[in-house]
Structures are given as structure tokens and as C-alpha cells.
mmCIF file of C-alpha atoms in Angstrom:
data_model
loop_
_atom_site.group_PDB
_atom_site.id
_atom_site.type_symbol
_atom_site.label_atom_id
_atom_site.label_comp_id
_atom_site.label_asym_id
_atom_site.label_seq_id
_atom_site.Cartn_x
_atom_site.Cartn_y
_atom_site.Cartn_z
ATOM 1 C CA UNK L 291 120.678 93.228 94.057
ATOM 2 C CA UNK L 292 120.821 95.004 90.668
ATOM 3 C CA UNK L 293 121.623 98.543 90.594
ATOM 4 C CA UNK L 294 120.477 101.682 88.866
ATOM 5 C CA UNK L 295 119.653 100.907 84.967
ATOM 6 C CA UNK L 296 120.094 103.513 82.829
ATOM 7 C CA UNK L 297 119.460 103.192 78.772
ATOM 8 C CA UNK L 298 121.094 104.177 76.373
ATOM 9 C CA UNK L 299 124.474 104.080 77.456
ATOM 10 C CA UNK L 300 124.936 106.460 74.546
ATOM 11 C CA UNK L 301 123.044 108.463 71.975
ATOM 12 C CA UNK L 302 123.694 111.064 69.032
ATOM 13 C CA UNK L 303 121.129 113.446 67.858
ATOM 14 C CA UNK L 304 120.960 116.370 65.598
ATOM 15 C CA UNK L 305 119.251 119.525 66.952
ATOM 16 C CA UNK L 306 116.015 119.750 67.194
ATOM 17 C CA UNK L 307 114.911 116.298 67.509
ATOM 18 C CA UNK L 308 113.793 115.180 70.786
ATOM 19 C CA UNK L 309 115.234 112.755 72.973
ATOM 20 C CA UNK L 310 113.806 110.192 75.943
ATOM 21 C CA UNK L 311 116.356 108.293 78.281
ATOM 22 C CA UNK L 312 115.158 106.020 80.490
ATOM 23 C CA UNK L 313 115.950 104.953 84.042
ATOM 24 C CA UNK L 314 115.042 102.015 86.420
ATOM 25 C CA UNK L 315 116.070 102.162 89.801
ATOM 26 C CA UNK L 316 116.985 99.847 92.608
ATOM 27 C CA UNK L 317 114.032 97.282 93.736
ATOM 28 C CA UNK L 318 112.179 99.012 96.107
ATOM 29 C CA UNK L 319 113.305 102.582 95.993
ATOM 30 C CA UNK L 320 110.491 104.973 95.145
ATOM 31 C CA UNK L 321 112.440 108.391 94.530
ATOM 32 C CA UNK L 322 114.014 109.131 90.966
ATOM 33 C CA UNK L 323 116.175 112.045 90.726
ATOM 34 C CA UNK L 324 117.862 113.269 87.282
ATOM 35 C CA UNK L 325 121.308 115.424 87.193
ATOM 36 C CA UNK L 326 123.185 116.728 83.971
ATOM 37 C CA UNK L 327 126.706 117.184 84.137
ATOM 38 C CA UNK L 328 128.976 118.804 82.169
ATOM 39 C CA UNK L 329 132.479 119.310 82.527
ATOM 40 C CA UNK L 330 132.242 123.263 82.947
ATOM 41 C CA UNK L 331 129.178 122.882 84.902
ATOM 42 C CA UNK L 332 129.451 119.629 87.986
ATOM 43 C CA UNK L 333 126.221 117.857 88.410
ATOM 44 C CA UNK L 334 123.363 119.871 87.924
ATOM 45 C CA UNK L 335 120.133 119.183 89.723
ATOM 46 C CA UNK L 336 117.342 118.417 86.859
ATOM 47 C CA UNK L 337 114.436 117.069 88.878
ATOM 48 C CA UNK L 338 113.258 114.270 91.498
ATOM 49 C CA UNK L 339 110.339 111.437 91.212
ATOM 50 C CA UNK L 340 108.497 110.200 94.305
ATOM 51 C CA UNK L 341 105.307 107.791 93.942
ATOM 52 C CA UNK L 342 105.121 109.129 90.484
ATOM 53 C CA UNK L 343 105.007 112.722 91.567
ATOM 54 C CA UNK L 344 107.689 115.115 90.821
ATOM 55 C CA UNK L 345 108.739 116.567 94.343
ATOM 56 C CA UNK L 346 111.427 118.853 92.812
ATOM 57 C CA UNK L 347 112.681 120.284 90.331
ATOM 58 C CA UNK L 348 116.065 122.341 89.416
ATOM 59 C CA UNK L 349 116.517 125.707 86.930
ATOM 60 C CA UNK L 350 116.500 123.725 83.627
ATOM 61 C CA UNK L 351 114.029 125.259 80.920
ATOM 62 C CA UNK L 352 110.412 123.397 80.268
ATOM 63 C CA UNK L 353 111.851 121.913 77.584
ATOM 64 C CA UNK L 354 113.188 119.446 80.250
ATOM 65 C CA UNK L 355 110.730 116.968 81.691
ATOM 66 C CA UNK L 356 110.323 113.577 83.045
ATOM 67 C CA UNK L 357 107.664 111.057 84.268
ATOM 68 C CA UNK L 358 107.557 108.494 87.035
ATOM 69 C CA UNK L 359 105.869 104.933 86.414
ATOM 70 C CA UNK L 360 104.220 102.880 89.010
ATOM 71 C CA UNK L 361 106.903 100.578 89.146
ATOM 72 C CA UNK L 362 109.164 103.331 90.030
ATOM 73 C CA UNK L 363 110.828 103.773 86.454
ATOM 74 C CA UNK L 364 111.317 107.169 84.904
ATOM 75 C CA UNK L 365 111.750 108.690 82.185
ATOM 76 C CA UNK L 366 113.377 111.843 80.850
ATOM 77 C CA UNK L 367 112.606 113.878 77.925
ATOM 78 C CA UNK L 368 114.246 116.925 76.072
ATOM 79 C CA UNK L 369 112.637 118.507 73.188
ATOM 80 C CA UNK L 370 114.111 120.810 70.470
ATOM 81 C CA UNK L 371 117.346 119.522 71.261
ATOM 82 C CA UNK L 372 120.675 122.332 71.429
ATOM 83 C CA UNK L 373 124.214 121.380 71.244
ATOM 84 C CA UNK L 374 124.517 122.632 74.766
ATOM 85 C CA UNK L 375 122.421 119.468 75.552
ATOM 86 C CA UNK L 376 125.160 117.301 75.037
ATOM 87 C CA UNK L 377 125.979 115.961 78.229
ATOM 88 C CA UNK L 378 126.207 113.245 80.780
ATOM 89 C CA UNK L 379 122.859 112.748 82.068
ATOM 90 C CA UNK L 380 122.644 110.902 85.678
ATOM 91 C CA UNK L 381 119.736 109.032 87.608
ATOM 92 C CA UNK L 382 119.800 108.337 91.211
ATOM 93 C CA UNK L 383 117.972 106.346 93.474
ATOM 94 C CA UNK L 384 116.652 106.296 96.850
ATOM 95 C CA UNK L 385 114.352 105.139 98.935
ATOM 96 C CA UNK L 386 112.955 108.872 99.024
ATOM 97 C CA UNK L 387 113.524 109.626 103.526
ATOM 98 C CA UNK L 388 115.649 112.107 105.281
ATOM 99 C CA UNK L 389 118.998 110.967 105.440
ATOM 100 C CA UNK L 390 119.495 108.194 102.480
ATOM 101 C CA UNK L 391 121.809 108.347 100.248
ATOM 102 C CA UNK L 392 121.056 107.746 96.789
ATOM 103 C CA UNK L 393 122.928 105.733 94.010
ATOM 104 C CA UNK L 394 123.755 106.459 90.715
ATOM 105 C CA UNK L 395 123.571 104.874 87.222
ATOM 106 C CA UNK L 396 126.115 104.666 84.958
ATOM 107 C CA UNK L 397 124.499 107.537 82.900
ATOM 108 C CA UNK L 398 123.536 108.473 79.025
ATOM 109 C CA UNK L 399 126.038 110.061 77.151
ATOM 110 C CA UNK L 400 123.937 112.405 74.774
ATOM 111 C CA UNK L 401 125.441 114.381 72.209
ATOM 112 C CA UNK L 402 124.054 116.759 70.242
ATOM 113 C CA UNK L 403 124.839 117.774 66.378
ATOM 114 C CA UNK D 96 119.222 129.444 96.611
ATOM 115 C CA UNK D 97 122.778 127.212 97.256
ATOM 116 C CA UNK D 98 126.328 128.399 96.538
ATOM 117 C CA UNK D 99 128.512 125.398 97.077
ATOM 118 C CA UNK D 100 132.624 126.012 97.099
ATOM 119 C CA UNK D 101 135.486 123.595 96.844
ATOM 120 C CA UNK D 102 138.797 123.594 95.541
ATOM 121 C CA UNK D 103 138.821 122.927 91.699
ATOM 122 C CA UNK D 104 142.176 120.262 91.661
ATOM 123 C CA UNK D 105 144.569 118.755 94.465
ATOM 124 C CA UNK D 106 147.811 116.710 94.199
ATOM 125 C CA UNK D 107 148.830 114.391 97.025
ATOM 126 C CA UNK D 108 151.446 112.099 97.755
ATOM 127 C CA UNK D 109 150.565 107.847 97.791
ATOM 128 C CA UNK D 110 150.440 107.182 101.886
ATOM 129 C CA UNK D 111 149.735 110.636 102.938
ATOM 130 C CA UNK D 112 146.545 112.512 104.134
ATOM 131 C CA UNK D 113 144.718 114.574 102.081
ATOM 132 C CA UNK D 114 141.461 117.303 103.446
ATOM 133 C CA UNK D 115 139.156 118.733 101.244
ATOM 134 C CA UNK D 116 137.510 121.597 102.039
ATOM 135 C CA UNK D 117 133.849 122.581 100.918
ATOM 136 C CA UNK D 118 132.201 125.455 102.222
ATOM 137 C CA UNK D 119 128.576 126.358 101.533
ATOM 138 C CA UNK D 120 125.234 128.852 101.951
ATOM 139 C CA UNK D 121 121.869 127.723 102.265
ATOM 140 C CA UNK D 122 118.891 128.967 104.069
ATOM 141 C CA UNK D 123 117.186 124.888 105.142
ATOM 142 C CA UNK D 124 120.503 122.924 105.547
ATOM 143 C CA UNK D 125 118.948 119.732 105.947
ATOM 144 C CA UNK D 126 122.321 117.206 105.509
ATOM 145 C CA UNK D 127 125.500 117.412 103.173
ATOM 146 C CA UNK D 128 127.325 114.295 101.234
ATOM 147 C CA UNK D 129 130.380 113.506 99.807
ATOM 148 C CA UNK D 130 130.273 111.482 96.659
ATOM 149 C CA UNK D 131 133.555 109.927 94.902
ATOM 150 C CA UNK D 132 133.764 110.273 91.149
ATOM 151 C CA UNK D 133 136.439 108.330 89.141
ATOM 152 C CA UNK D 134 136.728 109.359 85.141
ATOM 153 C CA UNK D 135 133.697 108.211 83.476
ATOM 154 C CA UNK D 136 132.175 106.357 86.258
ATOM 155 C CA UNK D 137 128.610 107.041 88.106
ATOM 156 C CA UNK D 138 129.308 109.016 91.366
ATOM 157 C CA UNK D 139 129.191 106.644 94.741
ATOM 158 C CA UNK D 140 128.381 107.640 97.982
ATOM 159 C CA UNK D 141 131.059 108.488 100.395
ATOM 160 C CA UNK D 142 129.640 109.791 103.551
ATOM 161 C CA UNK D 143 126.278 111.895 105.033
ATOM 162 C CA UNK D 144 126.238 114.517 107.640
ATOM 163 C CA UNK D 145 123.643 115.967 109.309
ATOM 164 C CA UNK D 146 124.895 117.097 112.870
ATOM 165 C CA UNK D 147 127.980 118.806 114.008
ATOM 166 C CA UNK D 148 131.335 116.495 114.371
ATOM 167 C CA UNK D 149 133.173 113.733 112.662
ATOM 168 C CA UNK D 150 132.279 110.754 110.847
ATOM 169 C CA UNK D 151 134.970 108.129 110.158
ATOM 170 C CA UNK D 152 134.130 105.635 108.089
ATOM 171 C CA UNK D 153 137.639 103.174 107.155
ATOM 172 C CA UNK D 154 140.383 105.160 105.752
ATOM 173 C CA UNK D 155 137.725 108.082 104.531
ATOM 174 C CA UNK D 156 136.548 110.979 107.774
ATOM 175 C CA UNK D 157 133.860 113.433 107.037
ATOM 176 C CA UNK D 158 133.071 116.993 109.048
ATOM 177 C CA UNK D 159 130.901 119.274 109.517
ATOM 178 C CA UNK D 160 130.157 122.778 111.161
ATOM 179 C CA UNK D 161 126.556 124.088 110.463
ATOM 180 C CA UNK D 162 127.410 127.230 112.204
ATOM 181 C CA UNK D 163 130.320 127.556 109.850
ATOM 182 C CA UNK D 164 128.999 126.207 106.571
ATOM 183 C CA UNK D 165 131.637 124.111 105.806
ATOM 184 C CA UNK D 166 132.551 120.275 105.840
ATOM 185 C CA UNK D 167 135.700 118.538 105.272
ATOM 186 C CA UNK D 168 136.596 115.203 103.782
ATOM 187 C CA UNK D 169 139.709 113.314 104.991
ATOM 188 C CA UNK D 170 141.315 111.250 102.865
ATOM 189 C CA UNK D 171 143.862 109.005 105.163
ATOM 190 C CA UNK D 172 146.570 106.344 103.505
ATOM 191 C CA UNK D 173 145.782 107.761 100.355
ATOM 192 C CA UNK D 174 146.348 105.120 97.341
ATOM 193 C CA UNK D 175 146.940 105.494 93.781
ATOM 194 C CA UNK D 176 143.218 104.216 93.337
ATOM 195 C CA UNK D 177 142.346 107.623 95.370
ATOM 196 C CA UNK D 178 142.384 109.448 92.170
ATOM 197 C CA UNK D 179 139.183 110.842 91.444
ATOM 198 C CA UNK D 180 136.602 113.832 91.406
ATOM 199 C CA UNK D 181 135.110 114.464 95.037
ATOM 200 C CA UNK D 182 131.908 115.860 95.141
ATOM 201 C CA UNK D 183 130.411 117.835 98.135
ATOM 202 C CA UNK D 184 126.296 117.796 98.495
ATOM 203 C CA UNK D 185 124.293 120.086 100.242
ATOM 204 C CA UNK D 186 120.313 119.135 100.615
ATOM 205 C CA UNK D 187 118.002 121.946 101.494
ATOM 206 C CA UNK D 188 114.436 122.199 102.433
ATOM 207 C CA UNK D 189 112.959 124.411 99.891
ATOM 208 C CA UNK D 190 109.577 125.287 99.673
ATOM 209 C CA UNK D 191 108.252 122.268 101.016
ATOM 210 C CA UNK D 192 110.252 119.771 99.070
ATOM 211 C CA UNK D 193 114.048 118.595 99.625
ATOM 212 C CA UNK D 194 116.487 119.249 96.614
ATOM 213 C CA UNK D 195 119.939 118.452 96.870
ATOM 214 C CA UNK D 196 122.741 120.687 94.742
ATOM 215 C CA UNK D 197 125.831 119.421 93.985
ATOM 216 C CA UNK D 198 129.749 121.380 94.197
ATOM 217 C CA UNK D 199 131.854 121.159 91.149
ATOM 218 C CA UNK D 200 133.768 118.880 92.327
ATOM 219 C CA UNK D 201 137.659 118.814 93.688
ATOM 220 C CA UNK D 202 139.678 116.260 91.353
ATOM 221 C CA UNK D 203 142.114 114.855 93.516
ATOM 222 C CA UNK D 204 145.698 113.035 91.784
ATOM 223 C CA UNK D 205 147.658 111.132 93.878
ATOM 224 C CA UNK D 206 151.507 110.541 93.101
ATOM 225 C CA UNK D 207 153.766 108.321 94.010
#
């Protein structure tokens, strides 16, 4: 079966501007969950989708946020973009229980000028 | 809140074993994972513990001690296509919801 879609692959913005990456996730898992990760930084926990709810979310400022569609696709969106945006930005997708582990897209490569 | 510790870098020899260590705090321990991360690649999943002991899973062990917050991952046979970032994951209950926090990572190089 297909595995996590992630789009773009890469993008360049200048700050300021606003971005919105997009993810699709495995057929039939329901839980989206967004990391960034930087090289000084790991993988940092941005937030989680379930059902098109957001169950979670990590220390990132509002100017973070993300939506959940009913066919399990999310989105993520940063406004007023700042170079210390640029990053790797990771989806991951599980079927949402206990003990499942989650897969990961291939990511967004966002910088920021 | 989570404070998640492994070594930063690690060199090991091609056919050797190799443990990394990853030691962590957290008030709802509700599992921890090991992910595998090669240069510019998506992180895949390694192994999941929940419960005290060992999990061996093909040339890769995983272990864990909730008393002692810490979990190992052994690396067995190691091959040149072992190099990579390993990545330790704690998931917590917090407030009501699960979140799961990720270590830095431990980038391991193996040499021939």
C-alpha cells in the first residue's frame, strides 16, 4: 500500500509570507501527527490529528497550526514566516491506539529568506 | 514535561555489537520507540516497548527498565548500511491526550 504523502518535497519563502504543506497518510489511518526538525534541535513534537480533532499539541507558537480533513489528510500552516522556520517538517501516521507505531513521510524541506 | 538523553555520536566496528543508551523522565510513561534515521531519509520504526525486558527483533534488541528510565538499543552484526541517526521516543499521557517527544538522536558510523 502507498505510504505517507507529503507535498512539497521542497519550498523557499521569504519572511513573512505564509506557508501550507500538506500531508496524506496511509489508507485507513486516522491520526496525523506533525514534527519539525532541525539539526540543533531532533524532532520536535508540533501537533497530532485524530478524526479531524487535534488531540495534541507541542510548545510551538500559534503561529503554527494545522487541520484534519475527513479523509484523514492534513494540513499545516505557518504564518509570518522567520528564518528560524527553515526546517525539515515531518508527518506521521497511525492508526491513532496505544501501542502503534507510526510512519513517516519523506518530509518538506522549507527554507526561509 | 519530558527530558530525553542519549549519546550525541558513536563509532563502531563492521561485525561488532553496538548499545545505545537513552535514558529519560516523564511523569505518564505510556511506551518508548526507537526509530532509525539515515541522512535525509524519513525516520522508520525500529522497535516499541511498553513493559519491562527485551525485545529482539532480527539483528536489532530493544530494553527497557521503567523503574530506571532508561532503554537500550542493540545493534548486533553491525553493517556498513548501520550508519544512521537513532532516535529514542518516549510517549506520555498528558492531560488526557498521548504526545510522544522525541531524543536528539545518537548518529551511529560504522567502520570497517
Amino acid at each position: 500500500k502507498a505510504g505517507v504523502t507529503q507535498t512539497p518535497r521542497y519550498l523557499i519563502k521569504t519572511r513573512g509570507q505564509q506557508v501550507t504543506l500538506s500531508c496524506s497518510p496511509i489508507s485507513g489511518h486516522r491520526s496525523v501527527s506533525w514534527y519539525q526538525q532541525t539539526p540543533g534541535q531532533g524532532l520536535q513534537f508540533l501537533f497530532e490529528y485524530f478524526s479531524e480533532t487535534q488531540r495534541n499539541k507541542g510548545n510551538f507558537p500559534g503561529r503554527f497550526s494545522g487541520r484534519q480533513f475527513s479523509n484523514s489528510r492534513s494540513e499545516m500552516n505557518v504564518s509570518t514566516l522567520e528564518l528560524g522556520d527553515s526546517a525539515l517538517y515531518l508527518c506521521a501516521s497511525s492508526l491513532g491506539g496505544p501501542n502503534t507505531e507510526a510512519f513517516f513521510g519523506q518530509g518538506t524541506r522549507l527554507t526561509v529568506v | 514535561g519530558q527530558n530525553i538523553d542519549q549519546p550525541t555520536e558513536m563509532t563502531a566496528t563492521e561485525g561488532a555489537i553496538v548499545q545505545i543508551n537513552c535514558t529519560y523522565q516523564t511523569s505518564g510513561f505510556n511506551g518508548l520507540f526507537w526509530y532509525q534515521q539515515h541522512a535525509g531519509e524519513a525516520p522508520t520504526f525500529l522497535s516499541y516497548n511498553v513493559l519491562d525486558g527485551l525485545e529482539e527483533k532480527g539483528r536489532f534488541s530493544s530494553f527497557l527498565s521503567r523503574s530506571k528510565g532508561y532503554s537500550y538499543l542493540l545493534l548486533k552484526e553491525l553493517q556498513m548500511k548501520d550508519s544512521a541517526s537513532y532516535l529514542c521516543a518516549v510517549r506520555e499521557d498528558s492531560g488526557g491526550y498521548q504526545k510522544v517527544t522525541f531524543g536528539i538522536g545518537t548518529k551511529l558510523q560504522v567502520i570497517p
